[in-house]
């Protein structure tokens, strides 16, 4: 069983059937579940569900527009995560440049 989750501002990961997808979307909480388990004869197959603001819905019940918006949230959260990762890389580079510059200035006489 895989759980896909969307909650609040900036976490995102690509969802697969074997990993959790944690995303942030304002103050709303969205969680999607998919079942991979075998179903006994006569049992109804479990449908993927999504939890929005504490209420559980089947993905099918959201209709095309609801599923599209859920996908939009996932894509947006993935982009936010990518940008946060890029920001962390850039900040690390900046800190390194500043540290190296500070080392260089130790051997240079200031004009004032």
Tab-separated table of C-alpha atoms in Angstrom:
chain	number	residue	atom	x	y	z
A	1	UNK	CA	0.000	0.000	0.000
A	2	UNK	CA	1.373	3.400	-0.893
A	3	UNK	CA	0.463	6.645	0.726
A	4	UNK	CA	0.771	9.926	-1.089
A	5	UNK	CA	0.446	13.002	1.028
A	6	UNK	CA	0.230	16.700	0.308
A	7	UNK	CA	0.352	19.126	3.245
A	8	UNK	CA	1.408	22.789	3.420
A	9	UNK	CA	4.106	24.874	1.682
A	10	UNK	CA	7.175	23.203	0.276
A	11	UNK	CA	7.858	19.508	0.568
A	12	UNK	CA	7.571	17.379	-2.471
A	13	UNK	CA	8.832	14.166	-3.817
A	14	UNK	CA	7.964	12.080	-6.813
A	15	UNK	CA	5.371	9.526	-5.749
A	16	UNK	CA	5.623	5.895	-6.683
A	17	UNK	CA	3.688	2.913	-5.429
A	18	UNK	CA	6.481	2.166	-2.945
A	19	UNK	CA	7.260	5.611	-1.496
A	20	UNK	CA	5.408	8.278	0.438
A	21	UNK	CA	4.833	11.612	-1.250
A	22	UNK	CA	4.829	14.471	1.252
A	23	UNK	CA	3.834	17.831	-0.150
A	24	UNK	CA	2.776	21.043	1.511
A	25	UNK	CA	-0.260	23.056	0.363
A	26	UNK	CA	-1.172	26.081	2.467
A	27	UNK	CA	-3.055	24.865	5.558
A	28	UNK	CA	-5.012	22.183	3.709
A	29	UNK	CA	-4.031	18.564	4.099
A	30	UNK	CA	-4.296	16.168	1.204
A	31	UNK	CA	-3.391	12.473	1.406
A	32	UNK	CA	-3.799	9.868	-1.336
A	33	UNK	CA	-3.705	6.107	-0.699
A	34	UNK	CA	-3.376	3.346	-3.247
A	35	UNK	CA	-3.847	-0.319	-2.462
A	36	UNK	CA	-1.804	-3.041	-4.171
A	37	UNK	CA	-3.060	-5.961	-2.105
A	38	UNK	CA	-4.822	-8.922	-3.674
A	39	UNK	CA	-8.591	-8.999	-3.307
A	40	UNK	CA	-10.473	-12.180	-2.444
A	41	UNK	CA	-13.239	-13.308	-4.799
A	42	UNK	CA	-16.393	-11.354	-4.040
A	43	UNK	CA	-14.547	-8.491	-2.290
A	44	UNK	CA	-14.661	-5.048	-3.823
A	45	UNK	CA	-11.219	-3.767	-4.846
A	46	UNK	CA	-9.984	-0.908	-2.688
A	47	UNK	CA	-10.036	2.346	-4.633
A	48	UNK	CA	-7.312	4.979	-4.260
A	49	UNK	CA	-8.390	7.653	-1.811
A	50	UNK	CA	-7.377	11.172	-0.943
A	51	UNK	CA	-7.846	12.967	2.382
A	52	UNK	CA	-8.601	16.679	2.124
A	53	UNK	CA	-9.022	18.705	5.295
A	54	UNK	CA	-9.505	15.508	7.301
A	55	UNK	CA	-12.181	14.016	5.032
A	56	UNK	CA	-11.502	10.977	2.835
A	57	UNK	CA	-12.628	10.835	-0.801
A	58	UNK	CA	-12.038	8.328	-3.580
A	59	UNK	CA	-9.981	9.795	-6.385
A	60	UNK	CA	-12.802	8.852	-8.743
A	61	UNK	CA	-15.293	10.939	-6.742
A	62	UNK	CA	-13.200	14.088	-7.286
A	63	UNK	CA	-13.938	13.993	-10.986
A	64	UNK	CA	-11.526	15.037	-13.710
A	65	UNK	CA	-11.149	18.597	-12.396
A	66	UNK	CA	-10.379	17.443	-8.853
A	67	UNK	CA	-7.795	14.918	-10.051
A	68	UNK	CA	-6.208	17.585	-12.261
A	69	UNK	CA	-5.975	19.978	-9.319
A	70	UNK	CA	-4.436	17.244	-7.157
A	71	UNK	CA	-1.868	16.641	-9.906
A	72	UNK	CA	-1.253	20.409	-10.136
A	73	UNK	CA	-0.552	20.472	-6.386
A	74	UNK	CA	1.906	17.589	-6.720
A	75	UNK	CA	3.732	19.216	-9.640
A	76	UNK	CA	3.833	22.579	-7.864
A	77	UNK	CA	5.171	21.002	-4.679
A	78	UNK	CA	7.824	19.164	-6.672
A	79	UNK	CA	8.901	22.447	-8.235
A	80	UNK	CA	8.999	24.137	-4.838
A	81	UNK	CA	11.228	21.333	-3.551
A	82	UNK	CA	13.495	21.599	-6.602
A	83	UNK	CA	13.820	25.349	-6.042
A	84	UNK	CA	14.539	24.857	-2.332
A	85	UNK	CA	17.235	22.335	-3.212
A	86	UNK	CA	18.705	24.778	-5.731
A	87	UNK	CA	18.590	27.552	-3.132
A	88	UNK	CA	20.466	25.349	-0.642
A	89	UNK	CA	23.145	24.608	-3.258
A	90	UNK	CA	23.461	28.285	-4.145
A	91	UNK	CA	23.647	29.325	-0.476
A	92	UNK	CA	26.386	26.755	0.151
A	93	UNK	CA	28.350	28.085	-2.824
A	94	UNK	CA	27.932	31.654	-1.622
A	95	UNK	CA	29.126	30.769	1.866
A	96	UNK	CA	32.173	29.057	0.376
A	97	UNK	CA	32.985	32.076	-1.815
A	98	UNK	CA	32.640	34.405	1.189
A	99	UNK	CA	34.921	32.177	3.299
A	100	UNK	CA	37.566	32.075	0.548
A	101	UNK	CA	37.340	35.851	0.068
A	102	UNK	CA	37.832	36.339	3.824
A	103	UNK	CA	40.976	34.173	3.610
A	104	UNK	CA	42.266	36.197	0.642
A	105	UNK	CA	41.744	39.503	2.450
A	106	UNK	CA	43.936	38.324	5.333
A	107	UNK	CA	46.965	38.701	3.064
A	108	UNK	CA	45.928	42.037	1.512
A	109	UNK	CA	46.522	45.424	3.157
A	110	UNK	CA	43.291	47.448	3.351
A	111	UNK	CA	43.342	51.010	1.957
A	112	UNK	CA	41.608	52.333	5.066
